[in-house]
XYZ file of C-alpha atoms in Angstrom:
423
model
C 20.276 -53.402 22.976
C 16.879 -51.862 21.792
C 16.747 -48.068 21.696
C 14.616 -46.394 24.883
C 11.286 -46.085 23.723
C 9.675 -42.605 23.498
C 7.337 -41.472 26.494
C 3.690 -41.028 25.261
C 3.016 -37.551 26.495
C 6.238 -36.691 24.153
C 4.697 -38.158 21.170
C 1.240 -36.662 22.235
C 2.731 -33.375 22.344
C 4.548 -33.561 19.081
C 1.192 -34.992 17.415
C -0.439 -31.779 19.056
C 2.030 -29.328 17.973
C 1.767 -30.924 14.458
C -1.780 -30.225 14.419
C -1.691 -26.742 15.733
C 0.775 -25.782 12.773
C -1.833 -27.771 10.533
C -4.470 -26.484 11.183
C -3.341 -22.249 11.363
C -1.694 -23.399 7.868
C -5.455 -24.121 6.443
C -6.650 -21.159 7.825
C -3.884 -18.995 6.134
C -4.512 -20.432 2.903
C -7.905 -19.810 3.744
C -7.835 -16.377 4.649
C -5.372 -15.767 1.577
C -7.743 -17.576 -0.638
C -10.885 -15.888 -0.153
C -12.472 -14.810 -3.394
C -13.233 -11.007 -4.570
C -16.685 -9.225 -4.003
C -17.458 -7.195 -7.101
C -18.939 -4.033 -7.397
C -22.537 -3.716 -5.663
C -21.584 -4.677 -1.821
C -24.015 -3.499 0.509
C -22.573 -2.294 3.761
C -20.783 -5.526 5.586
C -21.336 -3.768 9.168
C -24.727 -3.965 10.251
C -26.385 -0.806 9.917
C -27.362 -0.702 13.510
C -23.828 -0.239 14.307
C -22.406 2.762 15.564
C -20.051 4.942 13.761
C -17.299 7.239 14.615
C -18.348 9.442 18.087
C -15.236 11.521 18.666
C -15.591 13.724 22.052
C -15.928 17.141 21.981
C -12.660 18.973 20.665
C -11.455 22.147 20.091
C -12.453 22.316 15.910
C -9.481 22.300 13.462
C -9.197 25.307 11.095
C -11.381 24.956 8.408
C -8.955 23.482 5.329
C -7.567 26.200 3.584
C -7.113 25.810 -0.548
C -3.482 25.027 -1.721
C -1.514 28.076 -1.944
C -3.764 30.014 0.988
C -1.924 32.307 3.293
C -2.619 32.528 7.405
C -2.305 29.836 10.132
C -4.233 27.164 10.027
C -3.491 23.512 12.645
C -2.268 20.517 11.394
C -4.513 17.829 10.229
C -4.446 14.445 12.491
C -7.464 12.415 10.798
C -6.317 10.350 7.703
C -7.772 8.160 5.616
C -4.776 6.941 3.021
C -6.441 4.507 0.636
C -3.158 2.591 0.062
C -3.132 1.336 -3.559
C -0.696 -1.373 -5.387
C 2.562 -0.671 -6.571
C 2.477 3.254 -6.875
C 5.121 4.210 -4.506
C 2.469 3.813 -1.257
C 4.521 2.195 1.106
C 6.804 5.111 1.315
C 3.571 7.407 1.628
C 2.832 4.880 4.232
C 6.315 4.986 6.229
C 5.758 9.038 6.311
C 2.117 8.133 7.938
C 3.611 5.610 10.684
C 6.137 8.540 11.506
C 3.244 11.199 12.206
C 1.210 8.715 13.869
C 3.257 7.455 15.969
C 5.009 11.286 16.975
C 1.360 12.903 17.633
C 0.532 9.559 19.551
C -2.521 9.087 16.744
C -4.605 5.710 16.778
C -4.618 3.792 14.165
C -7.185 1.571 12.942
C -4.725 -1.776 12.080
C -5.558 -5.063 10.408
C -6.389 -7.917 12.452
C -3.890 -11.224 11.967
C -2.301 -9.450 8.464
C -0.854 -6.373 7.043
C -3.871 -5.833 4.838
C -7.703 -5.638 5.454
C -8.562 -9.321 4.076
C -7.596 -7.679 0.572
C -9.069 -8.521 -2.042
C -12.810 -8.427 -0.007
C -14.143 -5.461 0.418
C -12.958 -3.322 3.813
C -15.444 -3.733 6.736
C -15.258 -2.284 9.750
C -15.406 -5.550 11.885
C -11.375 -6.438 9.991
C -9.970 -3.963 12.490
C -7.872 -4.867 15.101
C -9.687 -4.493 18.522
C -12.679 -2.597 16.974
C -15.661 -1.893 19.183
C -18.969 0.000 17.485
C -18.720 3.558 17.702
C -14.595 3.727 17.721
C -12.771 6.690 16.471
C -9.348 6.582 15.172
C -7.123 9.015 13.477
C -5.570 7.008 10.878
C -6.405 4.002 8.084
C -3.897 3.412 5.920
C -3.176 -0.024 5.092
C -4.250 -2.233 1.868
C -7.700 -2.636 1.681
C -10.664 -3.218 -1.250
C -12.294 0.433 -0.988
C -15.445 0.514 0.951
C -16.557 3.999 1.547
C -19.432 3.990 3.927
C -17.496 1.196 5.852
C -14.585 3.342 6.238
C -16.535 6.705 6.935
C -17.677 4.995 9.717
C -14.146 5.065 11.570
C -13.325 8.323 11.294
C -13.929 12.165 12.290
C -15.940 14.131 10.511
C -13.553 16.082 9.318
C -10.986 13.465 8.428
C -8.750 14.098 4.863
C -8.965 11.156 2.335
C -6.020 10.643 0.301
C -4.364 8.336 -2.465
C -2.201 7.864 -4.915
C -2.184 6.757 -8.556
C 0.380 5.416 -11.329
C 0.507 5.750 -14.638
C -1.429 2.729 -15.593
C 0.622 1.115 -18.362
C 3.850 1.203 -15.692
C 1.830 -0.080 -12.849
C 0.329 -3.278 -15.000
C 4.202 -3.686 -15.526
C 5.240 -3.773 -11.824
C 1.990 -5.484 -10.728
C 2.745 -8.366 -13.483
C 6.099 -8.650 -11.985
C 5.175 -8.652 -8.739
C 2.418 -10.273 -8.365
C 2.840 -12.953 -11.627
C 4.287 -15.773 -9.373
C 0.622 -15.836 -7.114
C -1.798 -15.787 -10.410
C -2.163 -19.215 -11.671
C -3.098 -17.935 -15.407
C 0.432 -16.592 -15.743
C 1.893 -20.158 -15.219
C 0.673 -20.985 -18.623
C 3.192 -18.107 -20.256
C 5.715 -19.847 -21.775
C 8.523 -17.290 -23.311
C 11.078 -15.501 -21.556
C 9.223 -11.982 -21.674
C 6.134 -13.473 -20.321
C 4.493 -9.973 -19.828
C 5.345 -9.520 -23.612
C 3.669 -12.571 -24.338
C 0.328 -11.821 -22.326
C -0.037 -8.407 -23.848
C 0.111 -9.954 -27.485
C -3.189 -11.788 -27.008
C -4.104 -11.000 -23.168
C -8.054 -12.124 -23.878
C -6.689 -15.647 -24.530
C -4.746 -15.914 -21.403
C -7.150 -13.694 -18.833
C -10.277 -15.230 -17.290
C -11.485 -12.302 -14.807
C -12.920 -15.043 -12.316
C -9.566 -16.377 -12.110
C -7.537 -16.048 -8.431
C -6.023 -13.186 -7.815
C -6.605 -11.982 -11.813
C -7.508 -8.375 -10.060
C -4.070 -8.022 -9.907
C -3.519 -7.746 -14.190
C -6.003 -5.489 -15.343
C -7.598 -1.736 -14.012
C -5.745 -2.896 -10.197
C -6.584 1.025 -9.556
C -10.269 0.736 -10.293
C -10.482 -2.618 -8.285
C -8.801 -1.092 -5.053
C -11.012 1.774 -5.210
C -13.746 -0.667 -4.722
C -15.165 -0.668 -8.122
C -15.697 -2.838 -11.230
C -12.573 -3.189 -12.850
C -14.408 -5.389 -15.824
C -16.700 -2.291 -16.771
C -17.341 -1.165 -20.156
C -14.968 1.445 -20.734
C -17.479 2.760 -22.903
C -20.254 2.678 -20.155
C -21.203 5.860 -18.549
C -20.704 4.076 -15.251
C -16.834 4.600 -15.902
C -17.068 8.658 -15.818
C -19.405 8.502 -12.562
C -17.166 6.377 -10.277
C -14.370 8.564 -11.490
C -16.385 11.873 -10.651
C -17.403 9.895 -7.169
C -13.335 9.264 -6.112
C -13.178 13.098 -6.464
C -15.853 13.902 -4.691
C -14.853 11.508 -1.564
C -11.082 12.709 -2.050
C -9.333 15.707 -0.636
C -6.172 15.388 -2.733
C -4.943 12.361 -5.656
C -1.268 12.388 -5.368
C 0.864 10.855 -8.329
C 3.484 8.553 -7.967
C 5.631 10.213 -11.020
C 5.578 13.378 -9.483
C 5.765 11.992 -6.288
C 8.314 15.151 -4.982
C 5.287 17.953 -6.076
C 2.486 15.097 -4.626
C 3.996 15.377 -1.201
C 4.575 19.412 -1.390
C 0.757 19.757 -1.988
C -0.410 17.006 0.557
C 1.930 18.921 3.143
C 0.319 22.052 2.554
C -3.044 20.414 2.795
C -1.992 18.988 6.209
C -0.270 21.870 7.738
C 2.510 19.676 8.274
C 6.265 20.551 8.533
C 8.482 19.930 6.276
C 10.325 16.981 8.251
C 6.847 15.401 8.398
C 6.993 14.795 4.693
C 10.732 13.384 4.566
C 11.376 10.114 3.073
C 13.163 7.382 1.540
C 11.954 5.024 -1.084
C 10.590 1.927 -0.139
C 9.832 -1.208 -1.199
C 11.750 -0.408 -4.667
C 12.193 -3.491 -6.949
C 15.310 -4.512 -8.317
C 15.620 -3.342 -11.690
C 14.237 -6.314 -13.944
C 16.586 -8.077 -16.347
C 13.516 -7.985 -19.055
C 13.901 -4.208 -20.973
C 11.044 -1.750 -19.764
C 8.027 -1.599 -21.769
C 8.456 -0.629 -26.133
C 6.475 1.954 -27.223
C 3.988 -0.740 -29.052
C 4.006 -2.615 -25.710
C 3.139 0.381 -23.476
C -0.018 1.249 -25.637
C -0.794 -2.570 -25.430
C -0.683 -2.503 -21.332
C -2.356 1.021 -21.902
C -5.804 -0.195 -23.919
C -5.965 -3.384 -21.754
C -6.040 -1.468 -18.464
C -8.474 1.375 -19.830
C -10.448 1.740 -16.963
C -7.507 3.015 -15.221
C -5.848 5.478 -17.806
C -9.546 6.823 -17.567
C -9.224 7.610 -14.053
C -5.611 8.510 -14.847
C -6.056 11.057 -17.281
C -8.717 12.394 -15.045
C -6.537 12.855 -12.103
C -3.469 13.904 -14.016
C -5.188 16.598 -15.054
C -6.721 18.000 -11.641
C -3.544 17.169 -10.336
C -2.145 20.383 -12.692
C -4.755 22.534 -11.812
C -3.947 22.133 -8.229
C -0.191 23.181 -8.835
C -1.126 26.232 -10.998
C -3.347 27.108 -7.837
C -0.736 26.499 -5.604
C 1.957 28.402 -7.560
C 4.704 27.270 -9.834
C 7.700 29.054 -8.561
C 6.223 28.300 -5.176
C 6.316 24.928 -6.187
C 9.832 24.725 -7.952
C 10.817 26.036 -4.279
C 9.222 23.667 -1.939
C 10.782 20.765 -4.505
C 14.208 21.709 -4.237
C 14.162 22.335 -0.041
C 12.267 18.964 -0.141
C 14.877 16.778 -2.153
C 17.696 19.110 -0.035
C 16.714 17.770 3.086
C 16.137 14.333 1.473
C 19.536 14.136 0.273
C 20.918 15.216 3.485
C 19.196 12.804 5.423
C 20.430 10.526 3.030
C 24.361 11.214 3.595
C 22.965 11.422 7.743
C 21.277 7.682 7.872
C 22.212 5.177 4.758
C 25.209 3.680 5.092
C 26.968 3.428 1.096
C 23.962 6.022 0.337
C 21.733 3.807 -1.818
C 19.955 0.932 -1.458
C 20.795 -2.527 -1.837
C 20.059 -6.045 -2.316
C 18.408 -8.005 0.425
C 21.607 -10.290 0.330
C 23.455 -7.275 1.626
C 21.182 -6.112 4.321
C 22.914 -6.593 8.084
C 20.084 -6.174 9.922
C 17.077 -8.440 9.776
C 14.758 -5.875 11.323
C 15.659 -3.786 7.746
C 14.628 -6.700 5.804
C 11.787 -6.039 3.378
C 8.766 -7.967 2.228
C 9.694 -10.339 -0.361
C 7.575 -11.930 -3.311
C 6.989 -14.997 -4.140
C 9.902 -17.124 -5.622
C 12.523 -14.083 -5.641
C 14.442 -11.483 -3.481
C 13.875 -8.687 -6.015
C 12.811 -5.904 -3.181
C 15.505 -3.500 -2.115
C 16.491 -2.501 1.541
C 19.502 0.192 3.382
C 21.760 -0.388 5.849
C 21.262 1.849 8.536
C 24.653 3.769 9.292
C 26.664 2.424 12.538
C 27.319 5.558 13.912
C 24.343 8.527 13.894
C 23.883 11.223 16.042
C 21.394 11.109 18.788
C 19.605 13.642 17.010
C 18.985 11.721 14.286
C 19.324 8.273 15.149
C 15.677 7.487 15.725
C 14.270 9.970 12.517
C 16.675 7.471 10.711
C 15.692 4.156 11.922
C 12.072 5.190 11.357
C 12.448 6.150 7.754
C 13.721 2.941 6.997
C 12.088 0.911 9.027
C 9.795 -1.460 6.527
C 6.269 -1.415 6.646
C 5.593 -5.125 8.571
C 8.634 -4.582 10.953
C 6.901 -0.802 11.490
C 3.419 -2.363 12.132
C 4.606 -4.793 14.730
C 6.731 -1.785 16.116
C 3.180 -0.140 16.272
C 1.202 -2.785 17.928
C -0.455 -4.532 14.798
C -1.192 -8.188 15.347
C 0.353 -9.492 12.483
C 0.222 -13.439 13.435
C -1.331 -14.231 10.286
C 1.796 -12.542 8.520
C 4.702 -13.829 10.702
C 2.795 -17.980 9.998
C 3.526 -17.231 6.775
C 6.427 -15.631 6.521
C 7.957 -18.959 8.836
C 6.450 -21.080 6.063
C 7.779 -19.389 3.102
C 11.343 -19.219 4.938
C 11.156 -22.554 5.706
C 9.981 -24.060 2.727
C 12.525 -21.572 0.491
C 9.899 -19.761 -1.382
């Protein structure tokens, strides 16, 4: 007896569906593979277009210096130039929370979690955007573009980042990011990163994909040059230009005394500023970088310990203005309230491996080829006063997006590739 032969519409509609999942593949590897603009960009939004045009409000107090006494309102414009691998995704998780308890707009990616990174940010990438748009709040990945992102906000809106010790962020971002930059594949020993930073000029090619990624990644994300000279005098004025265009540089190592001054900056409570971290990485089976190694990963990303230096210091001057002792107190009540909102939401109190997390809305971003990111269980039973605080603070960042209202198709294609393929 000869099997029933298939109805054409079915096999139309397969061959259609098929196609559809063909064809938004090609354009996520084309939208992941679009190459780098380099230093030099004129504006990408025509200059006819109009920029921010807030209505008429009752003004903000004028932003007092750290350490200032009398009232002043809290701040609700924020530009967060979210860098690579220096603790920003918790800095991120505290933005979402104020956003979204102030009702704030945000100006979100359209299709991914990131502005089209690595191009340069342009006005047109966000989500819904109409010329002459104000929102309140950018602070997803993006290739710095200053006039592009001026154009979004208030007048009187607070730019913000955060850098990392350069040597330790080359060490992340090589670990992170190695699996998605073809020159690594070449690396043959078992310390691969060991093996780049004996020769790394025989292994780099800066015109490589995604090669941003292993050298000056700060430099790059702040929308400059990261093959400069370090010797050229351009270095020293696009470092003096980030602190001209930058309220505050926070710094991932002191990440507790960061927050502290940002908080006082922003007339913010202290609950604003809570947090947990986020998108930790496993700790790596390969030892932490030698002493030789470190000043290896430190002259190859020179740009960056440049800008590093730079900030480190200012980033002292601002805590002697703001106090010491003050400081030393707002530290300790900080990590206090940390820890008890630890013992309040985590269930075992630390994080764990993805393998352990229960629920898939807790589920971190993975990379490529490994489930190295830790996550938390959120505990079963929380108080109503704290069960939504808690779910927020450790909520990750493309669950929070969605939660948000960020069209993230672009994201969820590929995240339903990479599950289904295994990567």
């Amino acid at each position: 007896m000869l099997p029933p032969q298939k109805k054409p519409w079915e096999s139309m509609a397969k061959g259609l569906v098929l196609g559809a999942l063909f064809t938004s593949f090609l354009l996520l590897v084309y939208s992941y593979a679009v190459p780098p603009l380099h230093a030099g960009l004129a504006s990408t939004t025509p200059e006819a277009a109009a920029s921010c045009s807030p209505p008429a409000l009752k003004p903000e107090a004028v932003i007092r210096a750290n350490g200032s006494a009398g009232e002043c309102q809290p701040r609700r414009n924020i530009v967060f130039l979210k860098t690579h691998k220096t603790a920003s995704s918790t800095l991120l998780n505290i933005l979402f929370r104020f956003g979204q308890k102030h009702r704030l707009k945000f100006a979100f990616p359209n299709g991914r979690n990131d502005f089209d990174y690595p191009t340069f940010f342009a006005r047109s990438l966000v989500q819904d955007y109409r010329p002459g748009a104000c929102f309140n709040i950018i602070c997803n990945h993006m290739r710095f573009h200053y006039d592009e992102v001026r154009g979004l906000v208030p007048t009187n809106a607070i730019f913000i980042t955060v850098l990392r010790d350069p040597a330790r962020l080359f060490e992340s971002s090589f670990h992170y990011f190695g699996p998605v930059v073809p020159l690594t594949w070449k690396l043959s020993a078992g310390d691969k990163l060991a093996e780049f930073l004996q020769d790394p000029d025989r292994y780099y090619d800066p015109n490589g994909f995604n090669a941003h990624y292993l050298r000056n990644l700060l430099f790059f994300d702040l929308g400059y040059d990261n093959s400069l000279d370090p010797s050229s005098p351009q270095v020293q004025e696009h470092i003096l230009e980030v602190e001209r265009r930058f309220h505050l540089v926070l710094l991932q190592e002191y990440f507790d005394e960061s927050l502290v001054l940002l908080k006082d900056l922003l007339c913010w409570e202290l609950e604003d500023v809570l947090y947990f971290k986020l998108n930790a990485r496993r700790d790596s089976p390969v030892p932490r970088l030698s002493g030789e190694l470190y000043g290896r990963a430190t002259a190859w990303n020179m740009l960056d310990s440049h800008l590093y230096r730079h900030f480190n210091a200012s980033f002292w001057r601002k805590v002697e203005a703001f106090g010491r002792e003050r400081m030393a107190r707002e530290v300790a009540a900080l990590r206090h309230a940390n820890e008890r909102m630890r013992t309040i939401c985590i269930d075992g109190g630390h994080a764990v491996d993805a393998a352990a997390i229960q629920d898939e809305a807790m589920q971190p971003w993975q990379p490529l080829g490994t489930k190295s990111i830790l996550g938390y269980n959120l505990k079963k039973s929380i108080g109503q006063r704290h069960a939504q605080l808690c779910r927020r603070m450790l909520t990750p960042e493309i669950q929070y997006l969605m939660d948000l209202g960020a069209n993230l198709w672009v994201t969820k294609l590929w995240k339903f590739i990479r599950d289904f393929l295994r990567w």
